[in-house]
Amino acid sequence: MRYISTRGDIPSMDFNEAVMMGLARDGGLLLPEALPSVTSAKLNSWVNLPYQYLAVEVLSMFTGSLPRLDLEVMVEKSYGSFRHPQVTPVRKAGELYILELFHGPTLAFKDVALQLLGNLFEYELKKSGSFMNIIGATSGDTGSAAIYGVRGKEGINIFILHPDGRTSPIQALQMTTVTDANVFNIGVQGTFDDAQSIVKELFNDLDFRDTYHLGAINSINWARVLAQVVYYVYSSLKLRKAGFESVDFSVPTGNFGDIFAGYVAKQLLPEGCINRLILATNANDILTRFVNTGEYAIHGDVTHTSSPSMDIQIASNFERYLYYLRGQDGSEVKADMEEFARTGRMNLSELHDQVAADFASFSVSEEETIATIGEFFKQHQYLLDPHTAVGVRAALELKQDRPVICLATAHPAKFGDAVQKATGKEVTLPAALADLAGKESRCEIMAAESKLIREYIRQHALS
Ligand SMILES: *Cc1c(COP(=O)(O)O)cnc(C)c1O
């Protein structure tokens, strides 16, 4: 299996190179040259596999020359850290099925991908005798999942910038209580945008970037998408076993990473296994407008909601879908993306029939989100976090006569205030969160000045 860029301007490469490259050097995103597929017979033979075994089956279709035994070890390490024996269990609540993706170390679905990515990085670096300094900015969730993905790993240091005092107290503690020697938390005295622009500046300094082998952890890394394909297959199989050969999924969406993994799973499985992908957005509805009209256009500023991990304007993984929509023609993708950079919009309305065949979409307001948490708890005694509630509401709106699997992307305790407001019920913290307050913590508080932060990183980086 070789990997190509959505913009078609670089030679193809192996899986390991694609993982280490992250963003393609021509500015595009990396994708398999051709998507593999699974026969019905093969799929049926997977029905009883535990998560880890299924993961090896699915991942090995994409990982090229990576030895299977090594993959098995990495998968075992990655998902051994989850608190549920099924890793991503499926629960029935009323008419809907809830796929719980929040049993990892930081209680959000990003653990599924970042646990594996950390092990892949360590493995590749060890093989090549190299090192990496990961630098990232976070408004809360991605930072902790990334830190847990690489803590204690050889050949990797990680520097995570967060806006000091502007994340939730639990989010800050989740990061700063990781005191492994390779983890550096920097509390920036400023906003998330300040932190983000400092990180961008460091990456754009090519000298600095090359000297310190800077690595990124954002959702454009192909391995992150790939790791997420597994739970679509896993949960489809759970329902297949219960007699349902065709299912829909509802996915609360921000950067289009998670739902793009669903799109890959849909191509991978026999025709009709995954029938519809419901793309659920909060008040930030650029993707819903795209699915419903064919026009992808920025509209106003980011709206802050109770589902902050979906408060985005531009979905960084959208380009991957665009590549298929454009018939795998990199030059058309490039032209579209240039047009978008220039004008803030791209008109794909002539391809709208295809878009409508691939996705259905619904945008959920803040009031509807909170109301859904309250109603769902009353009816089913099941607590939804606000992100999951967006997906559940969209599923209830668009449900047809097939089962819908709703992706539960965060544990309700991570967003306890919103959940309490909706249900009047205090959310009890799981042990992993309740213990944090008394733990030792480490964090460097710094002014939002790139010169100072560059110097701090220089002093603590691997080289
Ligand atoms: C990141 C995140 C999302 C959105 O996922 P994308 O891959 O960006 O679409 C949804 N819910 C939670 C809790 C998240 O952390």
mmCIF file of C-alpha atoms in Angstrom, residues 7 17 32 41 64 72 83 97 99 120 133 139 235 246 248 250 303 341 368-369 382 394 430 442 463:
data_model
loop_
_atom_site.group_PDB
_atom_site.id
_atom_site.type_symbol
_atom_site.label_atom_id
_atom_site.label_comp_id
_atom_site.label_asym_id
_atom_site.label_seq_id
_atom_site.Cartn_x
_atom_site.Cartn_y
_atom_site.Cartn_z
ATOM 1 C CA ARG A 7 -2.729 17.611 -4.530
ATOM 2 C CA GLU A 17 6.832 7.794 5.628
ATOM 3 C CA PRO A 32 -3.843 5.542 0.294
ATOM 4 C CA ALA A 41 -17.129 -13.779 3.797
ATOM 5 C CA GLY A 64 2.243 -1.749 3.967
ATOM 6 C CA GLU A 72 0.212 -6.526 17.165
ATOM 7 C CA ARG A 83 -10.623 1.009 31.015
ATOM 8 C CA TYR A 97 -27.085 2.625 19.697
ATOM 9 C CA LEU A 99 -20.751 3.748 20.561
ATOM 10 C CA LEU A 120 3.882 4.381 15.808
ATOM 11 C CA ASN A 133 10.073 17.246 19.282
ATOM 12 C CA SER A 139 -7.723 24.785 23.768
ATOM 13 C CA SER A 235 -19.605 -1.509 15.974
ATOM 14 C CA SER A 246 -27.043 -2.378 7.291
ATOM 15 C CA ASP A 248 -26.309 4.317 9.715
ATOM 16 C CA SER A 250 -24.298 9.736 13.371
ATOM 17 C CA THR A 303 -19.547 30.678 17.694
ATOM 18 C CA ALA A 341 -7.875 30.389 0.270
ATOM 19 C CA GLU A 368 -31.435 21.856 21.340
ATOM 20 C CA THR A 369 -28.151 20.405 22.581
ATOM 21 C CA TYR A 382 -28.147 7.786 30.076
ATOM 22 C CA ALA A 394 -29.205 14.789 14.508
ATOM 23 C CA PRO A 430 -14.662 8.745 37.256
ATOM 24 C CA ARG A 442 4.284 20.747 36.417
ATOM 25 C CA SER A 463 18.669 17.299 19.494
#
